[in-house]
Tab-separated table of C-alpha atoms in Angstrom:
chain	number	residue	atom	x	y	z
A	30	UNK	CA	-1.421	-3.954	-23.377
A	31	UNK	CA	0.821	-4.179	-19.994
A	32	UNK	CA	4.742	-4.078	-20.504
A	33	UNK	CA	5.401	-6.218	-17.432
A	34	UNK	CA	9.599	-7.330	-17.748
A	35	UNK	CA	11.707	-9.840	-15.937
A	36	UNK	CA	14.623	-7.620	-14.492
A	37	UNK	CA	18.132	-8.570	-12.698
A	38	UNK	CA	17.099	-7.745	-9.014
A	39	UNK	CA	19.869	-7.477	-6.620
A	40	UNK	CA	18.665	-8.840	-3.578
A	41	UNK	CA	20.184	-9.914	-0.384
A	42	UNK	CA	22.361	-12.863	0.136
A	43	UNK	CA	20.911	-15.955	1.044
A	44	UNK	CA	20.864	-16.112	4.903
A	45	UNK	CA	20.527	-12.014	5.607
A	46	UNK	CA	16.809	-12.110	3.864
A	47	UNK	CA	15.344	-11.689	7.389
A	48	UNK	CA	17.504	-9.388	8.755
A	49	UNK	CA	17.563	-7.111	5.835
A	50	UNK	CA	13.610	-6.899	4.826
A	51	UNK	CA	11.599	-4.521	6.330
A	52	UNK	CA	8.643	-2.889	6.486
A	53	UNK	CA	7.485	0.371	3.831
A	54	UNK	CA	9.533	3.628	4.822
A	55	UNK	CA	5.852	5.243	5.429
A	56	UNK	CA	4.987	3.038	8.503
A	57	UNK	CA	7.214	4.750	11.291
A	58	UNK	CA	8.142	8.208	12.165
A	59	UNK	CA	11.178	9.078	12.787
A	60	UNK	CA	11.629	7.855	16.360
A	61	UNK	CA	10.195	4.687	15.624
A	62	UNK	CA	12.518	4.128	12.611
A	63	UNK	CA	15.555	5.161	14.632
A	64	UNK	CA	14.495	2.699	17.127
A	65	UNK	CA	13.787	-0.303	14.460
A	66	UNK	CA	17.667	0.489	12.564
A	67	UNK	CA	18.912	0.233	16.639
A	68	UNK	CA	17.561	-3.048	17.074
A	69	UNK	CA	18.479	-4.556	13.428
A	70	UNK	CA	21.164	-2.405	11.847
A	71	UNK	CA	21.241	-4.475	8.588
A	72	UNK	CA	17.392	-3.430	8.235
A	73	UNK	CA	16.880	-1.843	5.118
A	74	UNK	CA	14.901	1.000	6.983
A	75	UNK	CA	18.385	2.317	7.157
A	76	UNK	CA	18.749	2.836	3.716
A	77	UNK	CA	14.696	3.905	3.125
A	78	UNK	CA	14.900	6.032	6.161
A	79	UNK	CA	18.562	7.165	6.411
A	80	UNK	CA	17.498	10.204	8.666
A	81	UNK	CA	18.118	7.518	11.233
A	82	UNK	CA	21.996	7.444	10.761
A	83	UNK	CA	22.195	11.115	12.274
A	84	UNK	CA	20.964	12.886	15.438
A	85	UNK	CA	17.348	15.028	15.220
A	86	UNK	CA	18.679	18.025	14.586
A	87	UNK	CA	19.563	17.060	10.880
A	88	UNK	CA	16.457	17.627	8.658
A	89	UNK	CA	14.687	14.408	7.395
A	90	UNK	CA	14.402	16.178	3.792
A	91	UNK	CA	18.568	17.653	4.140
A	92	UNK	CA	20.643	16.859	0.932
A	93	UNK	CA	23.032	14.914	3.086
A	94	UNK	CA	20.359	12.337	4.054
A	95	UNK	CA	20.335	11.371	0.649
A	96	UNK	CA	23.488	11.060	0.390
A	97	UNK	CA	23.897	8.785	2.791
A	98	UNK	CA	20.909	6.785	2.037
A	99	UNK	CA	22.817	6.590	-1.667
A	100	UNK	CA	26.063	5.846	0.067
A	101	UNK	CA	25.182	3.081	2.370
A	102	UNK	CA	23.164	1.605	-0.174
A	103	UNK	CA	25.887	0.941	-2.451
A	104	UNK	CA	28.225	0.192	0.471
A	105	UNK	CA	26.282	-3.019	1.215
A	106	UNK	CA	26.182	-3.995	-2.316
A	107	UNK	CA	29.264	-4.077	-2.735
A	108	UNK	CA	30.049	-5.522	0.657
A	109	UNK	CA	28.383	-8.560	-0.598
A	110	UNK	CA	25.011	-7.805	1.513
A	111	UNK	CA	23.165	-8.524	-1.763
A	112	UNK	CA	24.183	-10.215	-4.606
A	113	UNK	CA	22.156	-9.643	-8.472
A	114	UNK	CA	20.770	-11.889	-10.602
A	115	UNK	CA	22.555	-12.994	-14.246
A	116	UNK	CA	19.942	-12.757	-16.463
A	117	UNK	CA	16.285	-10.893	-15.921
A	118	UNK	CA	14.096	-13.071	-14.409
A	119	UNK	CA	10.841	-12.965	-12.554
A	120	UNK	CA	10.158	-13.424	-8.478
A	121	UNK	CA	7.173	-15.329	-6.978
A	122	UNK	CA	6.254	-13.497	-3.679
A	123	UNK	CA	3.867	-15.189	-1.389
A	124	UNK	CA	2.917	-13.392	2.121
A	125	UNK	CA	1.095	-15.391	4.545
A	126	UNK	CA	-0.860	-13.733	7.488
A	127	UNK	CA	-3.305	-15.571	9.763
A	128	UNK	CA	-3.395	-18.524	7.539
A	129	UNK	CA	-4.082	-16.577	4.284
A	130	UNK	CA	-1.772	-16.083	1.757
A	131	UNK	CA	-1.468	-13.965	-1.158
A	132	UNK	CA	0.781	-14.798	-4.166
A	133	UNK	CA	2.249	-12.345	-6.186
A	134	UNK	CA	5.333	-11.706	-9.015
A	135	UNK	CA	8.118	-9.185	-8.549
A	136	UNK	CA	8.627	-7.572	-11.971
A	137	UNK	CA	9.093	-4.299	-13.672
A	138	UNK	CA	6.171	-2.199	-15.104
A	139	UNK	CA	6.016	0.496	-17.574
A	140	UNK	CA	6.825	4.008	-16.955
A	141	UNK	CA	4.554	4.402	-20.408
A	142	UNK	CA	1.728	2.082	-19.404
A	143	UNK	CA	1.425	4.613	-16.490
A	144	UNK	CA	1.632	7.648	-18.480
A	145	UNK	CA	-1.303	5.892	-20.790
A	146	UNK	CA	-3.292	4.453	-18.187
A	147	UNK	CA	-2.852	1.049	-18.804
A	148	UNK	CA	-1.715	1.026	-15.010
A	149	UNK	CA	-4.845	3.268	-13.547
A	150	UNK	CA	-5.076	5.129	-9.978
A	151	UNK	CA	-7.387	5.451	-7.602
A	152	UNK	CA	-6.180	8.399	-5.579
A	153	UNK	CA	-4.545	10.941	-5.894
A	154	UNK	CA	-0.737	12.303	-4.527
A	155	UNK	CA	0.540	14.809	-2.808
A	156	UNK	CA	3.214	16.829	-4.383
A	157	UNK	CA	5.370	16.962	-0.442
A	158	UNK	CA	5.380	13.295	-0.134
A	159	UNK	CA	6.435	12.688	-3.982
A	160	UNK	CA	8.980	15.414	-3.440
A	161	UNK	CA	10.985	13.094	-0.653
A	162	UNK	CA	10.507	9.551	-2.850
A	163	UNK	CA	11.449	11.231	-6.195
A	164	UNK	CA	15.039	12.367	-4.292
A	165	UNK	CA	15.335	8.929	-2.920
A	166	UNK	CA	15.024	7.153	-5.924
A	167	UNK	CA	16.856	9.609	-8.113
A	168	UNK	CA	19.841	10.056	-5.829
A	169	UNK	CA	19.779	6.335	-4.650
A	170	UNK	CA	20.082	5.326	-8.911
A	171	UNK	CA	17.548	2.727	-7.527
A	172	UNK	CA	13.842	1.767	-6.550
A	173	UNK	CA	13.937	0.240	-3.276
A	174	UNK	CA	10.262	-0.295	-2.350
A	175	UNK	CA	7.867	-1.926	-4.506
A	176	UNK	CA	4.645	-1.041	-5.863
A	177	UNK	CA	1.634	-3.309	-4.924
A	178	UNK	CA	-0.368	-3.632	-8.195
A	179	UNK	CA	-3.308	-5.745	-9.195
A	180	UNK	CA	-4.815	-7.337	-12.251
A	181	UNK	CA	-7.759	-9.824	-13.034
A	182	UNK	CA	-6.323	-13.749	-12.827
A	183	UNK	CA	-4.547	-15.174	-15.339
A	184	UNK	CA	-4.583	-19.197	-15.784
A	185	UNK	CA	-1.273	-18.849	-18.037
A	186	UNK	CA	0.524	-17.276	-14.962
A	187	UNK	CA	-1.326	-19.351	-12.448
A	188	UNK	CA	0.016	-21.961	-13.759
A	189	UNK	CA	3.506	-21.470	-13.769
A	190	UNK	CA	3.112	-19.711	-10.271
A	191	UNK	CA	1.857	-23.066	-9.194
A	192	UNK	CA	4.742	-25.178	-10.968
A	193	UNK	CA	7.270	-22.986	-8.870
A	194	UNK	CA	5.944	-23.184	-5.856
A	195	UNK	CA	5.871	-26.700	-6.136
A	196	UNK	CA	9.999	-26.318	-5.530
A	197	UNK	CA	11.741	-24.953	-2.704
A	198	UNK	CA	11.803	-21.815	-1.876
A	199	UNK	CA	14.623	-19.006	-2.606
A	200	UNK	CA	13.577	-17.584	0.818
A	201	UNK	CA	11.566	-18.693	3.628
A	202	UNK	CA	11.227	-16.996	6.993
A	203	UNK	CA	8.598	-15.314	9.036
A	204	UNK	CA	8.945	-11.363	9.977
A	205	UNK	CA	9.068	-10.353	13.682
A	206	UNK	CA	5.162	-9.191	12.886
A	207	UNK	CA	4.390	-12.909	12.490
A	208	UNK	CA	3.820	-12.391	8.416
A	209	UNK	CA	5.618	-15.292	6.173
A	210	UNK	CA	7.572	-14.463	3.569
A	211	UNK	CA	8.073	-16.851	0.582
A	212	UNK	CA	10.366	-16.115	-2.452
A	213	UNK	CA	10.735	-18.247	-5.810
A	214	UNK	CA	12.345	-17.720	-8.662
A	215	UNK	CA	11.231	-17.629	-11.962
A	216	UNK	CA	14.013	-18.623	-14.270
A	217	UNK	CA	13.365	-20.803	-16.992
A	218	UNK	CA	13.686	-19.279	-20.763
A	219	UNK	CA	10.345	-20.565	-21.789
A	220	UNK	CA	8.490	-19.422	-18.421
A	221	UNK	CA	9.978	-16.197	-18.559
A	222	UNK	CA	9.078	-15.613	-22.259
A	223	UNK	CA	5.373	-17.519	-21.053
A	224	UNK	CA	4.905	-14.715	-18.183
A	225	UNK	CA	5.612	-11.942	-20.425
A	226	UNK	CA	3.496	-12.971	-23.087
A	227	UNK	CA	0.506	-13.661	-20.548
A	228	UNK	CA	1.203	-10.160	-18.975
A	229	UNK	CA	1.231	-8.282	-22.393
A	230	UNK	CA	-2.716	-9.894	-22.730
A	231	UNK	CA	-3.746	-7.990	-19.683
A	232	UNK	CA	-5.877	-4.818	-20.871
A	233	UNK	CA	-5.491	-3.018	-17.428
A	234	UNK	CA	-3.355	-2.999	-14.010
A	235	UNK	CA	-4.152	-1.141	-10.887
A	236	UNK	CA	-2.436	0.573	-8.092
A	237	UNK	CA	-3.290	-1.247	-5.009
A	238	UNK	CA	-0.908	0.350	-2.062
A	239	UNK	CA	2.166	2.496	-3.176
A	240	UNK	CA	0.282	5.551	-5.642
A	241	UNK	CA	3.136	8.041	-3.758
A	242	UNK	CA	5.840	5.179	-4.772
A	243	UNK	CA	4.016	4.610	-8.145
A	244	UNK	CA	3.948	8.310	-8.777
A	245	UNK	CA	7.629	9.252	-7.420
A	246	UNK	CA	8.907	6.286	-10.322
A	247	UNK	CA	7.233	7.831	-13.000
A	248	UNK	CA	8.866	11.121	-11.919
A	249	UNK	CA	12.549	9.994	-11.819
A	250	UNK	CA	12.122	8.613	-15.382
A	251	UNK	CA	10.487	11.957	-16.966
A	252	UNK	CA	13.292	13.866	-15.236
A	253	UNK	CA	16.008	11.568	-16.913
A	254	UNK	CA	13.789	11.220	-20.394
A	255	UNK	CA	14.493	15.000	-20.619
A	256	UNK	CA	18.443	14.715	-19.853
A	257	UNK	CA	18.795	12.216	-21.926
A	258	UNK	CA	16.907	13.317	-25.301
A	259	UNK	CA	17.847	10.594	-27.060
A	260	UNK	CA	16.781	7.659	-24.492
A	261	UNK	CA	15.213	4.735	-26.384
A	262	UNK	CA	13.008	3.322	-23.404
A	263	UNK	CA	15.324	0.028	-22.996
A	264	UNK	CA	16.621	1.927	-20.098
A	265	UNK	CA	16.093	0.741	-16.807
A	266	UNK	CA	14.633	4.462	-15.550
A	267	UNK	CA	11.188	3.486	-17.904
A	268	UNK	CA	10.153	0.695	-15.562
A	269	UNK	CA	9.409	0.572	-11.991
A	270	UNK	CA	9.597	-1.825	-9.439
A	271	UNK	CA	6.447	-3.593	-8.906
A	272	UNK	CA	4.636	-6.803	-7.041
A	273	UNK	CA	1.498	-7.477	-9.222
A	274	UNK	CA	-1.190	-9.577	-7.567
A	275	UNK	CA	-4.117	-11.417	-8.906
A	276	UNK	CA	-7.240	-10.410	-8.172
A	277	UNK	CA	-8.772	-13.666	-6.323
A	278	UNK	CA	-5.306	-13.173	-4.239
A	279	UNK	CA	-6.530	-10.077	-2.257
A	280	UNK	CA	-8.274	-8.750	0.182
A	281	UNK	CA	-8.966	-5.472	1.313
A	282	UNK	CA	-9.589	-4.472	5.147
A	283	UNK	CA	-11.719	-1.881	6.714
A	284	UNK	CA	-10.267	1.528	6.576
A	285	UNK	CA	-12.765	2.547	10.352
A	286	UNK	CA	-13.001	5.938	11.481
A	287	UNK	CA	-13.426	7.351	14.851
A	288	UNK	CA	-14.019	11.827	15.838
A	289	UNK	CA	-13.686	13.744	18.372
A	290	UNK	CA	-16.951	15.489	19.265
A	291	UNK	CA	-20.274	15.205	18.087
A	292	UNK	CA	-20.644	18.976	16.488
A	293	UNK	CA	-22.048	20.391	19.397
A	294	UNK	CA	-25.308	18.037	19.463
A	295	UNK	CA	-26.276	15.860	22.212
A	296	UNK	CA	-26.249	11.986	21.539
A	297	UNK	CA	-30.400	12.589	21.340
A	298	UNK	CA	-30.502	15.032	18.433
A	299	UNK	CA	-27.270	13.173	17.025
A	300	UNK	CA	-29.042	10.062	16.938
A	301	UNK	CA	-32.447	11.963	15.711
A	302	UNK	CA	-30.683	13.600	12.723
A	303	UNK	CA	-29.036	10.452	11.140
A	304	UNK	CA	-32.749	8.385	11.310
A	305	UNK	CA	-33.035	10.342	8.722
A	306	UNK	CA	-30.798	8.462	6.262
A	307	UNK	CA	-29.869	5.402	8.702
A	308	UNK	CA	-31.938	2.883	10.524
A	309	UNK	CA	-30.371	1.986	13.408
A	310	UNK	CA	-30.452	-0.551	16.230
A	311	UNK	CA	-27.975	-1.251	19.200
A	312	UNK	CA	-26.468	-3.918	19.735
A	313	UNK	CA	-26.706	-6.710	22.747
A	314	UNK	CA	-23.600	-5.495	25.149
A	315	UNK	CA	-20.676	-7.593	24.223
A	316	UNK	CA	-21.860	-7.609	20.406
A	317	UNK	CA	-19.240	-7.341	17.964
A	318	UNK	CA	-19.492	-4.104	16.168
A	319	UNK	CA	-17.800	-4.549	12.754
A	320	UNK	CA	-20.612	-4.433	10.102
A	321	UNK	CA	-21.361	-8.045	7.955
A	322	UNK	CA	-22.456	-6.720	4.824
A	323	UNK	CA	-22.021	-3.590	2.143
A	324	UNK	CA	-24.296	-0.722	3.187
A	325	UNK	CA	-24.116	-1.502	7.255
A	326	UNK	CA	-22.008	0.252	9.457
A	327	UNK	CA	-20.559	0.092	12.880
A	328	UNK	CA	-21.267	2.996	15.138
A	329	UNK	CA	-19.509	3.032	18.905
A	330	UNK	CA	-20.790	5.284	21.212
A	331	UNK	CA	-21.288	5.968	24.847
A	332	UNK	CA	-20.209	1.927	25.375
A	333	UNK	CA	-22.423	1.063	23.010
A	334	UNK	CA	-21.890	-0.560	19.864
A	335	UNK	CA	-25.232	0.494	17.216
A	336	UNK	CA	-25.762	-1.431	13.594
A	337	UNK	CA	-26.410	1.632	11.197
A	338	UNK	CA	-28.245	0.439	7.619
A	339	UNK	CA	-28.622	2.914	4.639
A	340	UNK	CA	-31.717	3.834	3.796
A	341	UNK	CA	-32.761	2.487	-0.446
A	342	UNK	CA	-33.193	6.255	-1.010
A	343	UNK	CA	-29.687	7.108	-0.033
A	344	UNK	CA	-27.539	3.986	-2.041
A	345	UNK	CA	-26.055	5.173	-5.729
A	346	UNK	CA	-24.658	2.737	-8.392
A	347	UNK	CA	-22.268	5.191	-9.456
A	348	UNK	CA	-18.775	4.005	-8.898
A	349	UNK	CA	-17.580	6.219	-6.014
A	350	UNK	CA	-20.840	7.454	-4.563
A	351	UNK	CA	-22.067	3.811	-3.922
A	352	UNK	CA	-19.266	3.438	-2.128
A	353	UNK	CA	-19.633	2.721	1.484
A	354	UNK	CA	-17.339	5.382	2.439
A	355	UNK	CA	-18.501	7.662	0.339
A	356	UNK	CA	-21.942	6.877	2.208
A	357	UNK	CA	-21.155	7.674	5.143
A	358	UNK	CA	-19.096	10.832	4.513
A	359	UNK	CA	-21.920	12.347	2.075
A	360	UNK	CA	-24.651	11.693	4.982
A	361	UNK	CA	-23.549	11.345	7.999
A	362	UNK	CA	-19.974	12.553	8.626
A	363	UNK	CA	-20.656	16.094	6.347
A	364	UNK	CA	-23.908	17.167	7.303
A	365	UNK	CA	-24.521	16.069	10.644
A	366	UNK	CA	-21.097	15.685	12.213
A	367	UNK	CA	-19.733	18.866	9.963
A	368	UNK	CA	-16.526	17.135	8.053
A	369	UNK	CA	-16.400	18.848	5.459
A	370	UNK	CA	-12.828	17.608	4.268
A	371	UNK	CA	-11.680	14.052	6.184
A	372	UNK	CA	-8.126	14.766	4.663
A	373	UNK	CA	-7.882	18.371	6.383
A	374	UNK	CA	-10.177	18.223	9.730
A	375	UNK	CA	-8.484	17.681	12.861
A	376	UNK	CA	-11.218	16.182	14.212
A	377	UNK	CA	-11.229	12.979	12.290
A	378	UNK	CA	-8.939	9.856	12.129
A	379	UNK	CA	-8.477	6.613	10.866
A	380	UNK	CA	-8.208	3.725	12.026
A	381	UNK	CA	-6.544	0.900	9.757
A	382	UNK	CA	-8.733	-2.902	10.165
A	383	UNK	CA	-5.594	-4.650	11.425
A	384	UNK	CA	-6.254	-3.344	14.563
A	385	UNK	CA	-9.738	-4.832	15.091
A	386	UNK	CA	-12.480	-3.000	17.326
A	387	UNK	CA	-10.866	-3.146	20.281
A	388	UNK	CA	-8.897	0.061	19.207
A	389	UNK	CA	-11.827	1.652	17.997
A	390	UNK	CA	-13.313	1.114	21.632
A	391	UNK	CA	-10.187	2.444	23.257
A	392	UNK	CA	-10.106	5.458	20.929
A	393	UNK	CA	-13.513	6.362	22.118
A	394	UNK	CA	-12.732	6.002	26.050
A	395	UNK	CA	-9.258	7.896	25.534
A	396	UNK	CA	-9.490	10.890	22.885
A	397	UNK	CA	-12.586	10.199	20.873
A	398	UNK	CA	-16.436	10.436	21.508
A	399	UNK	CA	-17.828	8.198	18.777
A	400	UNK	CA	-16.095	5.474	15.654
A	401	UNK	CA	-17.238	3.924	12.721
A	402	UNK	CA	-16.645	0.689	11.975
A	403	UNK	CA	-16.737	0.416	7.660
A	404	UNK	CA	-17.404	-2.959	5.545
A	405	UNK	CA	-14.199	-3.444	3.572
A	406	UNK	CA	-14.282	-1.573	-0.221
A	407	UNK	CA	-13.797	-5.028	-2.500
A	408	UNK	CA	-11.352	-5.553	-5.584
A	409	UNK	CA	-13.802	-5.350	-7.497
A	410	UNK	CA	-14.975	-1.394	-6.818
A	411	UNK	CA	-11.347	-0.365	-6.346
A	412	UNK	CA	-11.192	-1.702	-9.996
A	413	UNK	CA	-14.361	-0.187	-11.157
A	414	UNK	CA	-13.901	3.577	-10.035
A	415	UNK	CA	-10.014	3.318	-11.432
A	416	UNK	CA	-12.133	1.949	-14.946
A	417	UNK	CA	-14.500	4.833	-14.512
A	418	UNK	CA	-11.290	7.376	-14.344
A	419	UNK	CA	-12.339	8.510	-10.827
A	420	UNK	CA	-10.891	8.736	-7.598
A	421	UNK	CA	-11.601	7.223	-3.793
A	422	UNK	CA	-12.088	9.238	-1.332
A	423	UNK	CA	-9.335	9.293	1.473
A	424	UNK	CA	-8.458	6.282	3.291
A	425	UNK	CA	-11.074	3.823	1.698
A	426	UNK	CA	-8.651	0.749	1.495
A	427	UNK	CA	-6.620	-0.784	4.190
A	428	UNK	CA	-4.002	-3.686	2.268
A	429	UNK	CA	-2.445	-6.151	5.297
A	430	UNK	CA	-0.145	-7.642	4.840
A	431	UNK	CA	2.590	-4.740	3.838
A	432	UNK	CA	5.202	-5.745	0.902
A	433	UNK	CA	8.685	-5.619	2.798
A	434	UNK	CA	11.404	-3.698	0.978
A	435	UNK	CA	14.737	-4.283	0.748
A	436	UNK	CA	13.783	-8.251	-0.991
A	437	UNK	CA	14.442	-7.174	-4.193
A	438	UNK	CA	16.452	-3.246	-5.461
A	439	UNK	CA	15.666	-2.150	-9.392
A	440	UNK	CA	19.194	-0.715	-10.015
A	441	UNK	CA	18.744	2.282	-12.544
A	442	UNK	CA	21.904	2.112	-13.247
């Protein structure tokens, strides 16, 4: 059962919340980043991204940007930028975006019930991107961005969420994307002891967003389990920073694609060769081309926008081939359009739901020839193929809004 602790955040001092949280590392490249530390210096990109501090001919990977991420980090702390808790307590994170909001808690989660599979995966890592995190948290002595994990609703934590949120607020503001941001604090002996208990009930936790954060944690703490041979797994390197969400909290957006070419066919014998798995009809000009149900897609081409259906003969109930991405890579995008590997061809790219069809229309007049638009995966496969022990294929979930970092630091001190 889940190992899901209370833990004595530091996190910043009440009145520099807003200027201090920011968005995951992994959003910007480097000119972006430098230009988002320019505008707010106390942003915690700075410390997530400290590449920014120096001029482009410094390597993003070089020891010394480490270093400095390590150094400035601690610099603030002890400035009085953030301030840390007494005792171990949990957080109450709610995000608001377009009227929705999603409630989660801000905790630490086993290292082990990784290693076990209590907390399960959907994807898989890649060793260059683990490589950066794992210096970053090692050097740092801290995790700095949470992980975003999920678990079926409990009415023991519901409850107390509820109760909390009832009071006001630790912190309140809205981000310069137009996101809300609530923070409570979870204090009370018997509700902390009440949350633990609940969360030591759950059977299974997944990774949401974050399996390169996730994966990086778990890392750090085998490197320091083999330094320290006689570590008892009290220490703070055997948990990870997390923000665990309830099932019935989330939602998951499309994940659309859009390619370059169309393999050489015209748009006749395109459209001829996928009647064989898809029926297809276009759409009144105007029409809104994001697809209502599971098994429909959006298809944009030549200023059209086309409905595609799968064919009966074509659906699977097995986990990851029922999948509507899977669908559409295994019959359309691999045998007609030649993608062979989405994660490696040059001619494919994704498009992230938060930017609506519009961008999948301008991607097609600019540098594309046709797009996709995908029905969102649900909760409830991303929890079913992690149950199954199998993996997504790439870029099949889209979470909005993005956990900010920088709210709350897991010292490993």
């Amino acid at each position: 059962m889940a190992e899901i602790r209370p833990f004595r955040a530091y996190r910043p001092k009440k009145g520099l919340e807003q200027r201090i949280a920011a968005l995951p590392y992994d959003v910007y490249n480097r000119e972006e980043a430098k230009a988002e530390v320019k505008k707010e210096p106390l942003s915690f990109l700075a410390v997530d991204r400290a590449e920014t501090q120096f001029d482009d001919s410094v390597d993003v990977y070089a020891d010394c940007v480490y270093e400095k991420a390590r150094e400035m980090l601690w610099k603030r702390i002890e400035e009085g930028s953030f301030e840390q808790e007494e005792t171990p307590v949990y957080y109450i994170y709610e995000l608001v975006m377009d009227g929705r909001a999603q409630t989660g808690i801000t905790a630490c989660a086993s290292v082990d019930d990784y290693l076990n599979q209590v907390i399960k995966k959907h994807e898989n890592t890649r060793a260059d991107k683990e490589a950066d995190r794992i210096r970053h948290v090692d050097i740092c002595d801290a995790q700095t961005g949470p992980i975003f994990l999920a678990y079926r609703s409990q009415p023991v934590i519901n409850a107390i969420v509820a109760q909390y949120k009832a009071g006001e607020p630790l912190y309140d503001f809205i981000s310069p994307d137009g996101i809300a941001h609530r923070v409570w604090k979870i204090d009370g002996p018997e509700d902390v002891d009440a949350v633990h208990r609940a969360f030591s009930e759950v059977g299974e936790i997944y990774i949401a967003d974050g399996h390169h954060r996730c994966a990086s944690a778990v890392k750090v703490s085998e490197k320091r389990r083999q330094e320290r041979p006689g570590y008892t797994g009290e220490e703070e390197f055997n948990f990870f920073l997390s923000v665990l969400f309830p099932d019935d909290q989330l939602m998951i957006m499309d994940y659309n694609r859009v390619v370059k070419d169309l393999n050489d066919l015209t748009k006749e014998e395109f459209i001829g060769k996928i009647r064989e798995s898809f029926q297809i009809e276009e759409l009144q000009t105007g029409a809104d081309g994001r697809p209502d149900k599971k098994g429909t897609f959006g298809m944009y081409l030549d200023g059209s926008w086309y409905r595609l259906t799968a064919k009966e003969n074509i659906l699977s109930k097995d986990p990851v081939k029922g999948l509507d991405v899977s669908v559409l890579q295994d019959y359309l995008l691999e045998p007609v359009l030649g993608i062979k590997d989405p994660k490696t061809d040059k001619r494919i790219d994704f498009v992230g739901g938060i930017r609506g069809m519009k961008e999948l229309e301008r991607r097609v007049s600019e540098d594309c020839r046709i797009a996709f638009a995908m029905y969102p995966t649900s909760i409830g496969e991303l929890f079913a193929v992690a149950d199954a022990g199998l993996l997504m294929p790439p870029k099949s979930t889209w979470f909005e809004p993005k956990l900010r970092s920088g709210l709350f630091i897991h010292s490993l001190r």
